[in-house]
Coordinates of C-alpha atoms (C1' of nucleotides) in Angstrom, one line a residue:
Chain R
X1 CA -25.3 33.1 7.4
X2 CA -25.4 30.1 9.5
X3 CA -23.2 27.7 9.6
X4 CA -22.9 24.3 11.7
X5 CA -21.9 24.7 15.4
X6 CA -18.9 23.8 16.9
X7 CA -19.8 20.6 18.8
X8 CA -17.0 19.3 21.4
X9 CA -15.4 15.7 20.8
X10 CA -18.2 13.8 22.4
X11 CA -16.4 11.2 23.2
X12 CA -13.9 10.5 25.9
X13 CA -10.6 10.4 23.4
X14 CA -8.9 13.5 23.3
X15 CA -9.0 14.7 19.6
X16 CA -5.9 14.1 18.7
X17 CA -6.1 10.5 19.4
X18 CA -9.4 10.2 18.1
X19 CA -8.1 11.3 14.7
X20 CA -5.4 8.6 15.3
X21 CA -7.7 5.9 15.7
X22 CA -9.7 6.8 12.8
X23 CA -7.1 7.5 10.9
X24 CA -5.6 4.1 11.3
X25 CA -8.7 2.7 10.5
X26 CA -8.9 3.9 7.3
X27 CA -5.7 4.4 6.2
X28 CA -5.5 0.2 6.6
X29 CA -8.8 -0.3 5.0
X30 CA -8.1 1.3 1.9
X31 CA -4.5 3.0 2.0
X32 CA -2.7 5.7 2.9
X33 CA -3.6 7.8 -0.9
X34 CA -6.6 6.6 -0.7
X35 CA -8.3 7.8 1.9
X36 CA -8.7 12.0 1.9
X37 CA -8.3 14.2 4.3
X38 CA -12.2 15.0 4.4
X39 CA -13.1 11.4 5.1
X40 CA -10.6 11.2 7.6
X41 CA -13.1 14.4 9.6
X42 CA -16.1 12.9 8.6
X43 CA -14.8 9.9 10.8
X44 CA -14.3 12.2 14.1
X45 CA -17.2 14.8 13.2
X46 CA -15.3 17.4 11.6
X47 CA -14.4 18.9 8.4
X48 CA -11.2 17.9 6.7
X49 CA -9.3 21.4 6.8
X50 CA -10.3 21.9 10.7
X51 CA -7.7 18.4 11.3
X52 CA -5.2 20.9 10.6
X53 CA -5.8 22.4 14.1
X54 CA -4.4 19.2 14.8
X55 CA -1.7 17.7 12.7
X56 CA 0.6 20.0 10.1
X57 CA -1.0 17.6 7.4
X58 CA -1.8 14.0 5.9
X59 CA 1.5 13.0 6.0
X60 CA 2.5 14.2 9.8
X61 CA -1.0 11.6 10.7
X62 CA 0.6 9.1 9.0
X63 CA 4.1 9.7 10.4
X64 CA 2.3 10.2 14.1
X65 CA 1.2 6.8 13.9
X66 CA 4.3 4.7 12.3
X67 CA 6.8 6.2 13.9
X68 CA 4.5 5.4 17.5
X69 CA 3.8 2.3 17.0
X70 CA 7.2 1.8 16.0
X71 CA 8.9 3.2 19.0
X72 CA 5.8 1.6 21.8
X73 CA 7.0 -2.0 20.3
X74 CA 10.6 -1.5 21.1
X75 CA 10.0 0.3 24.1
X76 CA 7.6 -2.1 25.5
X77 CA 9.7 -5.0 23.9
X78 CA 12.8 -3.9 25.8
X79 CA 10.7 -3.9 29.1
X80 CA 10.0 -7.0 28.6
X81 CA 13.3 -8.2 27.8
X82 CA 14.6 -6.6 30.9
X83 CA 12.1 -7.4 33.1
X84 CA 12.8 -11.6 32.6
X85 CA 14.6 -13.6 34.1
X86 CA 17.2 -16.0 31.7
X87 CA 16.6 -15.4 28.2
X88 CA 13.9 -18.4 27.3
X89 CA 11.4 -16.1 29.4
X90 CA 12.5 -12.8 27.8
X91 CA 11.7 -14.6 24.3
X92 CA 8.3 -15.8 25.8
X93 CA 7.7 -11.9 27.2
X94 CA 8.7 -11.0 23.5
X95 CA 6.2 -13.2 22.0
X96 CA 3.3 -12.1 24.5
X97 CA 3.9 -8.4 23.8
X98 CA 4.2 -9.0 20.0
X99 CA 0.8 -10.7 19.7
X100 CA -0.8 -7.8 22.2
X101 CA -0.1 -5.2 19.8
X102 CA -1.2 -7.2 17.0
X103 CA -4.1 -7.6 18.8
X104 CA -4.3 -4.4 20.0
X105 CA -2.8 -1.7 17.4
X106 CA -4.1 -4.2 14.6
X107 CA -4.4 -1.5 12.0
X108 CA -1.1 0.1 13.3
X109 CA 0.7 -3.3 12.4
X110 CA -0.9 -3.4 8.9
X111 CA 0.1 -0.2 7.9
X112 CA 3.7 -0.6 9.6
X113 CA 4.8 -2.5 6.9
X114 CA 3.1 -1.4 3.6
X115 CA 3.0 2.2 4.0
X116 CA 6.6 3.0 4.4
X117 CA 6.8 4.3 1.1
X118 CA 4.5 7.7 1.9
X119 CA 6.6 8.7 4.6
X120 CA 8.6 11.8 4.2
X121 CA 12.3 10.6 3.8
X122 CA 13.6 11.7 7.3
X123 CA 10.3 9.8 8.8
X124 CA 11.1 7.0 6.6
X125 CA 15.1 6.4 8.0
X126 CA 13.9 7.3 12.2
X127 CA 11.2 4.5 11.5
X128 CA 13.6 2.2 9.8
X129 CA 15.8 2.7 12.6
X130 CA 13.6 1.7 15.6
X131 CA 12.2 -1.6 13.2
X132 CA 16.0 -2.6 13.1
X133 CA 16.8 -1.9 16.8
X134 CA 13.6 -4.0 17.8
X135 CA 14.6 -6.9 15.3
X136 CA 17.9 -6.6 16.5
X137 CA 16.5 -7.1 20.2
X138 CA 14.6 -9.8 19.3
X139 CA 17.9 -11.2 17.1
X140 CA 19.8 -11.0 20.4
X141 CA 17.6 -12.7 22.7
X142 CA 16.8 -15.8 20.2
X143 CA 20.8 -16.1 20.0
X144 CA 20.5 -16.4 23.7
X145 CA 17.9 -18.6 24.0
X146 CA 19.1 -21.2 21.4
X147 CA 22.7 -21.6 21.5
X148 CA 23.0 -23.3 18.4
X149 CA 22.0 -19.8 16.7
X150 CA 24.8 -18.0 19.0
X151 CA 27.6 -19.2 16.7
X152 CA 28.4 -16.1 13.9
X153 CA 27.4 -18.0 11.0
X154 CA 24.0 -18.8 12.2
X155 CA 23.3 -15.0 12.6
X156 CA 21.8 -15.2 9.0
X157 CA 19.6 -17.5 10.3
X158 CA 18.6 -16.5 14.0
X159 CA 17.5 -13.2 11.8
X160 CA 15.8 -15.2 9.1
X161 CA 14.1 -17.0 12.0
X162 CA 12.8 -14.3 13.6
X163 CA 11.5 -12.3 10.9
X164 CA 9.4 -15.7 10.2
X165 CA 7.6 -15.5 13.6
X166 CA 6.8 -11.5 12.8
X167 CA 5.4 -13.5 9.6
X168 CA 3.5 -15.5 11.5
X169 CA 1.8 -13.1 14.3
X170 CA 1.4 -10.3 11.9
X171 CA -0.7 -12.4 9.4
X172 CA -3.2 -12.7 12.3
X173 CA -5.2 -9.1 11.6
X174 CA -4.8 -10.3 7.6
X175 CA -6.6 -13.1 7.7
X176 CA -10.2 -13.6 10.4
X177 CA -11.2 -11.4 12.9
X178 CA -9.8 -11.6 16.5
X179 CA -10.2 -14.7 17.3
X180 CA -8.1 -15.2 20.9
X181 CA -8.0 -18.8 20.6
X182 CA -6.3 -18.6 17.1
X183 CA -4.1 -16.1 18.4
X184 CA -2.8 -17.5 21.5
X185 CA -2.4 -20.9 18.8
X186 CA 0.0 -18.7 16.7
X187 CA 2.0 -17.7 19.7
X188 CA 2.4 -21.2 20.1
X189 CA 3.7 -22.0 17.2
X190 CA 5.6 -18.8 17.1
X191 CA 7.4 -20.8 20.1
X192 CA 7.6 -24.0 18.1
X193 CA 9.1 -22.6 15.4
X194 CA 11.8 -21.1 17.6
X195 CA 12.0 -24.8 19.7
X196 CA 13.1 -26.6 16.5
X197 CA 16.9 -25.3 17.2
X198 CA 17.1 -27.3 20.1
X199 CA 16.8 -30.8 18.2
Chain P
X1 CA 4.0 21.4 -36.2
X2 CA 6.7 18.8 -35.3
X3 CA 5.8 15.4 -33.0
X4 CA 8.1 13.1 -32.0
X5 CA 8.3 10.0 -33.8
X6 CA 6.5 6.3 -33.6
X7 CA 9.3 4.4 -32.4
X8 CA 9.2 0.8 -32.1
X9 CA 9.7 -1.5 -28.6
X10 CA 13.5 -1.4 -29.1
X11 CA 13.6 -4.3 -26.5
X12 CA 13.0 -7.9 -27.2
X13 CA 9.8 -8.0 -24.9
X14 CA 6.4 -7.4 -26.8
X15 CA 5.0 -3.8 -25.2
X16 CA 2.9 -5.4 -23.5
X17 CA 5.1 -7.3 -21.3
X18 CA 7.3 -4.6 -21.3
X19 CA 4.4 -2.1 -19.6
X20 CA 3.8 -5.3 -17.5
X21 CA 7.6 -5.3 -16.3
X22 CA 7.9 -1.6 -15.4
X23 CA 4.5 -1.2 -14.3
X24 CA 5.0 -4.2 -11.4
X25 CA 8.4 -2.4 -10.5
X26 CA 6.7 1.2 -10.3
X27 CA 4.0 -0.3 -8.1
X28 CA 6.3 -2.2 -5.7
X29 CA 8.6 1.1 -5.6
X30 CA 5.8 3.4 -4.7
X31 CA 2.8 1.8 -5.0
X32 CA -0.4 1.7 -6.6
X33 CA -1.3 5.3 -6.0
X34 CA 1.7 6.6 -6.3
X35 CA 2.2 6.3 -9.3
X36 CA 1.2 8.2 -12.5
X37 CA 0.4 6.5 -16.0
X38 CA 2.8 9.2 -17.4
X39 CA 5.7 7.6 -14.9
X40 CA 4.6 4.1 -16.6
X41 CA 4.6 5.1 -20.3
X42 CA 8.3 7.1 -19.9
X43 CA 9.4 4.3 -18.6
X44 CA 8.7 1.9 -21.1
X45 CA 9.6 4.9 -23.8
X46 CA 6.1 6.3 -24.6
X47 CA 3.5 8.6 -23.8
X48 CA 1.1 8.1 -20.4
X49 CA -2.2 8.0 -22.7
X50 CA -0.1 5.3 -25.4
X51 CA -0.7 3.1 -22.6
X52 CA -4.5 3.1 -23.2
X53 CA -3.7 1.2 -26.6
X54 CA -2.5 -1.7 -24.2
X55 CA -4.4 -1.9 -21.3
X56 CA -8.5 -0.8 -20.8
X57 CA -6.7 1.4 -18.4
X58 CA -4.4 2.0 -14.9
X59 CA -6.5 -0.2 -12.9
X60 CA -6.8 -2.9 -15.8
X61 CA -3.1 -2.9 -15.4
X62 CA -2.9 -3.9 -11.7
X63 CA -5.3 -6.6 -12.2
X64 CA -3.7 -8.3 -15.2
X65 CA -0.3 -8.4 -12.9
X66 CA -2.4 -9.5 -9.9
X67 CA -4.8 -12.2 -11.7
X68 CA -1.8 -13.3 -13.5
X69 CA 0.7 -13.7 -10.3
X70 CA -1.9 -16.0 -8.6
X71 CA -2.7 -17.8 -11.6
X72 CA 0.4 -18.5 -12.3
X73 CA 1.4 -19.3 -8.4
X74 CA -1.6 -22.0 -8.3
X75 CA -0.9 -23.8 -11.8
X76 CA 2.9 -23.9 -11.2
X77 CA 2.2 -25.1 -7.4
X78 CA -0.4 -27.8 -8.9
X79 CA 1.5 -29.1 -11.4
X80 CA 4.7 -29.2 -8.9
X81 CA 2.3 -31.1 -6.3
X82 CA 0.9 -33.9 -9.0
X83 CA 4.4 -34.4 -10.4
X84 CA 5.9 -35.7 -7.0
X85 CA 5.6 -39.0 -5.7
X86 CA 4.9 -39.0 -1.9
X87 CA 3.6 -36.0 0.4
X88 CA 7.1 -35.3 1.2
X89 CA 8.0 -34.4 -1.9
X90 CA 5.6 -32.7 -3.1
X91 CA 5.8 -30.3 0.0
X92 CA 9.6 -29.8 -1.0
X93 CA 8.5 -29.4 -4.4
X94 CA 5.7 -26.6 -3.3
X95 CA 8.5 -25.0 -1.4
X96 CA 11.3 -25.2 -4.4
X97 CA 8.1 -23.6 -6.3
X98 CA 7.3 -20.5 -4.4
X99 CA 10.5 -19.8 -3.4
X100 CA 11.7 -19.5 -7.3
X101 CA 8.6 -17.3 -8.0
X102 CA 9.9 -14.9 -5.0
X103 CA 13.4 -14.9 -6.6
X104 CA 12.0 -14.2 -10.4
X105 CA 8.3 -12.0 -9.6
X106 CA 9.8 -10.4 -6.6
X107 CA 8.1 -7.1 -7.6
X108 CA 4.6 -9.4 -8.1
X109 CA 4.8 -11.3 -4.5
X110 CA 5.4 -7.9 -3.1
X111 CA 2.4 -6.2 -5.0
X112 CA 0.0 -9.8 -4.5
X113 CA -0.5 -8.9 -0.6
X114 CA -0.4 -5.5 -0.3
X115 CA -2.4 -3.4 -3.4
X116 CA -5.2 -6.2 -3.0
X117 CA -6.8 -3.5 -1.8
X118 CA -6.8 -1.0 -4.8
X119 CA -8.4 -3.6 -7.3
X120 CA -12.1 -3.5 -8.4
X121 CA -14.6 -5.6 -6.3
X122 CA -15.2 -8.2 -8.9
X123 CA -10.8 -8.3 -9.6
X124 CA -10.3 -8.8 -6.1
X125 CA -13.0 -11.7 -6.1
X126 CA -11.1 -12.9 -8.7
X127 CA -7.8 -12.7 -6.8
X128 CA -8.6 -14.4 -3.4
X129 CA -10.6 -16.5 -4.8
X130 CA -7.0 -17.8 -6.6
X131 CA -5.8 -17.2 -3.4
X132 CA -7.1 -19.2 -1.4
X133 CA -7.2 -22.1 -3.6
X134 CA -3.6 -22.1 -3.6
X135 CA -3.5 -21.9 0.3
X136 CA -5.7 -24.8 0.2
X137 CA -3.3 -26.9 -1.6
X138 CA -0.2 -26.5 0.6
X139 CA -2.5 -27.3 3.7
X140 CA -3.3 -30.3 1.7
X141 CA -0.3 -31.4 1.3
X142 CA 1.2 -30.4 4.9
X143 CA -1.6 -32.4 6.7
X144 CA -0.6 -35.5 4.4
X145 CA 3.4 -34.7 4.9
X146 CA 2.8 -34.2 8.6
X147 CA 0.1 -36.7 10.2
X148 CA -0.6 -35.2 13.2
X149 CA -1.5 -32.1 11.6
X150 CA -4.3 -34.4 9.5
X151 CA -6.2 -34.5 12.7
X152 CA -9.5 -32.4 12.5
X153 CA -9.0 -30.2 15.3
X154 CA -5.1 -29.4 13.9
X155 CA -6.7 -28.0 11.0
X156 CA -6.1 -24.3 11.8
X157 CA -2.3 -25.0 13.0
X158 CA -1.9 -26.7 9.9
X159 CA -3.4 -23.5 8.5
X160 CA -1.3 -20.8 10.2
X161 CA 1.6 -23.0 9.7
X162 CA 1.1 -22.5 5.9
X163 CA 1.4 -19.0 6.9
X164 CA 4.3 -18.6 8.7
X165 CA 6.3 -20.2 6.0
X166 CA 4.7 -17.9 3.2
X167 CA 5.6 -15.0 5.2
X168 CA 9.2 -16.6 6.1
X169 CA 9.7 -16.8 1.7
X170 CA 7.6 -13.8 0.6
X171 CA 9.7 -11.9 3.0
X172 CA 12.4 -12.7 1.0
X173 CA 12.2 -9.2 -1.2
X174 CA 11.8 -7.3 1.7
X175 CA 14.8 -7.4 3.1
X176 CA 18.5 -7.1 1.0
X177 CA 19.3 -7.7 -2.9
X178 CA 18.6 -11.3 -4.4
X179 CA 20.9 -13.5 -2.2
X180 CA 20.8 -16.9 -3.6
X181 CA 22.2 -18.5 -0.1
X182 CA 20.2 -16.6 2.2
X183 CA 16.8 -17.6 -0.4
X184 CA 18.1 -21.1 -0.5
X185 CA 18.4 -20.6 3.7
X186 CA 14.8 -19.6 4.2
X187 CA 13.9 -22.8 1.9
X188 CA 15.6 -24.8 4.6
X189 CA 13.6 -22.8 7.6
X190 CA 10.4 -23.5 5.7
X191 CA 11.4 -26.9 6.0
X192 CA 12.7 -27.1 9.8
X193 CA 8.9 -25.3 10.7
X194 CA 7.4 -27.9 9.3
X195 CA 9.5 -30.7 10.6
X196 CA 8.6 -29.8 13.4
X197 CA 5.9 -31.4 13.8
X198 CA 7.6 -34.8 13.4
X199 CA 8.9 -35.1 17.0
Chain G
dC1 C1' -0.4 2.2 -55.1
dC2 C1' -3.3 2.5 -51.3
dC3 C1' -5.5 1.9 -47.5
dA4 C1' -6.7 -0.2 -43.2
dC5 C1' -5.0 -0.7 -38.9
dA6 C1' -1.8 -0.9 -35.1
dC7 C1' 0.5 2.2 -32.5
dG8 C1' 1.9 6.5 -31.3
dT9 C1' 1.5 11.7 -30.4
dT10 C1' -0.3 16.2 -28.1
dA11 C1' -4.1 18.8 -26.1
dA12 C1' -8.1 19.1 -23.4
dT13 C1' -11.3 17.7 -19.8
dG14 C1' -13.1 17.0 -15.4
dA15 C1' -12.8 15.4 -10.9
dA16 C1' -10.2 14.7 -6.6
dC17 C1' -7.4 16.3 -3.3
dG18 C1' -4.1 18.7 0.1
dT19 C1' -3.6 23.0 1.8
dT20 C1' -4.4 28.0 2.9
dA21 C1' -7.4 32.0 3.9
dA22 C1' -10.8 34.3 6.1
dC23 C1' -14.2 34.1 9.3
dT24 C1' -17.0 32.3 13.7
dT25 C1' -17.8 30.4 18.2
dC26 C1' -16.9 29.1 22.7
dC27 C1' -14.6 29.3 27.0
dG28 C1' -11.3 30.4 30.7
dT29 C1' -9.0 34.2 32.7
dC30 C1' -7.6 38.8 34.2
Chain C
dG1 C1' -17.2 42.0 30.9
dA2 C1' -13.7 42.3 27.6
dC3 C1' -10.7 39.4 25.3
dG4 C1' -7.4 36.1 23.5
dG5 C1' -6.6 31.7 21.9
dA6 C1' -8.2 27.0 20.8
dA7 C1' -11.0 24.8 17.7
dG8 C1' -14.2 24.9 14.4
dT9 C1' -16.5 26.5 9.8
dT10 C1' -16.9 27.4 4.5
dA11 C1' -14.7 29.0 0.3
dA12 C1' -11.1 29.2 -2.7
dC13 C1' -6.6 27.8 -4.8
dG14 C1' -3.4 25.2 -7.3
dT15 C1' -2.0 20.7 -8.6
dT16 C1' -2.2 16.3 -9.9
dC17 C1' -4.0 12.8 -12.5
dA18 C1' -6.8 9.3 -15.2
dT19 C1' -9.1 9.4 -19.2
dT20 C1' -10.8 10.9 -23.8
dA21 C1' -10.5 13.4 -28.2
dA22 C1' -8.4 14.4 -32.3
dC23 C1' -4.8 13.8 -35.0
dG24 C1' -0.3 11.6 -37.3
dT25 C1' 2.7 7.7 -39.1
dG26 C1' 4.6 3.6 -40.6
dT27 C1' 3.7 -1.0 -42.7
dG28 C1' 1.9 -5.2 -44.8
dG29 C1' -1.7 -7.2 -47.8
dG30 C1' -4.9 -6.4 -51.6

DNA sequence: CCCACACGTTAATGAACGTTAACTTCCGTC
DNA sequence: GACGGAAGTTAACGTTCATTAACGTGTGGG
C-alpha cells in the first residue's frame, strides 16, 4: 500500500508554532466550531489526527493561544510599566505595546475576546485572571497619570476609561487592513482620550 | 402510543418573539455554534424541529436577530438624529440612542459584532451594509458637532473616534449586571471623547 | 358537523467532526 | 546495524446535530 511520505515542516517555524499561527488564522476567520481539526492540518501540510502528536486536542490549541496571548500582554505590559520613568511615560509604553500586539498577534486579539466561551472552565477562570491583572495594571497607571481619576469614586471611571481605549486599538484588525498610519492615529487618540482628564 | 400535548405559548410574547428572545440569549451565552436547535425549542417549551414551523431554519434564526438589530439601530439613530435641533444635540441624542439599545438588546449588541461571521454571504451583505450606514451617520453628525473634525484630512479620526465610543457603550454587556449609573457613566465618557476635540 | 390549517410531536436521515487505533517512516544513538 | 521514539499516515468509531418525514391535535369559519 502506499501511502503519502512523511515530509518535514518545510518551513523555518517549529511545528508547534506553525499550527499556532494557522490556527489563529482560522479560528478568527471563521470561529473557533467552525473550523475542524482537518482544515486546521491541511493549513500546516498534515492530516488532522497527526496535530495530535502535537496538542492533546482542539480545545488545548485554542487554550495554547488565549491563555499566551493573554499572559505576553501582561508580561510585556508590566515591562513596560516598569521600565518608565513617572507614570505619563509608563501609560505611553502601555499604549505602544498595546497597539504592537494588535498589530502583531492581530488574530490573537480577535479571538481573545469572543472565544472565551469554548474554553474548558479551568482555562476560562486562569485567562480571566491575567485580562483582570492587565486591566488592573493599566487601571493603576491611568490613576497615576491623571490625578483627577486617583480619587475612589473615579475608579469606576478610570476603568470605564480604559476599557474604551482597548475599544479603540482593538477595533483596528476589525475594520481595514494594517494600515500603520491609521494605527499610530488611534494611538493618538487613545492618548487624547486619556488627556481629556486633565481639563 | 401516547405524545405529549400541543400546548399553547403560555407567555404573553407571540412564539415567534419568544424563540427570538431565547434564541439571542442562547447565542450570546454560547454562541452560534454552540448551540443546538433542541437547546432553543426546550427553552421556549417545544420540540428542536417545532422550530422549523417558525423560522426557514437555525441560520434563518441568526439573521432575523442580526438584520433586525441593525435595522432597528439605524431607523431609531435616524429618527433620533432628524428630531434634534442643532449637531449637538443630535450627537447627545445618537448617544442617549445606542446606549438604551445596549441596556434593552444587550444579548443583540453582543451577537451584532461577533457571529457576523456565521451568517450566509448574501445576510451578511445585508448586515454591514446596515452597518455601515449607521456608522456613517454618527460620523456625520460628529464632523458637524465637532468642526475641526469636518476637515477632509480628519475624516478617519472622526472615523475611529466613532469607534472608540461604540466600543466604550457596546462594552457595556461585557462587563457586570445592568448598572444604570455606570451605563449612564459611559454616556458621559462618550461625551468627554468627543469633547475633546473642542480645546 | 367538519375540515382546513396552524402548530405541535416523535422518528429517521445523513453529514460533519473530534478522537482513538493501528500501522509506517525516518533519524539519531549506542 | 539494530532500534527506539518522534512524527506522520489511513481507517474506524461514536456523537452530535440540522433537517426532513410522517403523523397527531386543537380550533374557528363554512
Amino acid at each position: 500500500m502506499d501511502r503519502m511520505p512523511n515530509v518535514p515542516p518545510a518551513s523555518g517555524l517549529p511545528r508547534r508554532d506553525q499550527i499556532r499561527k494557522e490556527a489563529a488564522r482560522l479560528f478568527a476567520a471563521r470561529g473557533f466550531l467552525g473550523v475542524g481539526v482537518d482544515e486546521i492540518g491541511k493549513a500546516v501540510g498534515i492530516s488532522g489526527p497527526g496535530l495530535y502528536r502535537h496538542f492533546a486536542g482542539k480545545d488545548a490549541m485554542l487554550a495554547d493561544l488565549l491563555v499566551g496571548i493573554s499572559e505576553r500582554l501582561l508580561e510585556e505590559g508590566r515591562r513596560r510599566a516598569d521600565g518608565s520613568e513617572g507614570p505619563a511615560a509608563a501609560l505611553d509604553a502601555l499604549i505602544g505595546g498595546h497597539v504592537d500586539f494588535a498589530l502583531d498577534d492581530r488574530d490573537l486579539i480577535t479571538l481573545h475576546d469572543r472565544e472565551l466561551l469554548n474554553l474548558r472552565e479551568e482555562d476560562r477562570r486562569t485567562v480571566r485572571r491575567l485580562q483582570r491583572a492587565y486591566v488592573e495594571l493599566w487601571v493603576d497607571v491611568v490613576r497615576q497619570a491623571y490625578p483627577p481619576l486617583a480619587a475612589p469614586t473615579a475608579e469606576p471611571v478610570a476603568r470605564a476609561s480604559v476599557h474604551a481605549v482597548f475599544g479603540l486599538i482593538n477595533s483596528t484588525p476589525h475594520s481595514h487592513g494594517p494600515n500603520p498610519a491609521e494605527v499610530a492615529e488611534r494611538a493618538g487618540l487613545a492618548r487624547g482620550l486619556l488627556s481629556y482628564y486633565f481639563d
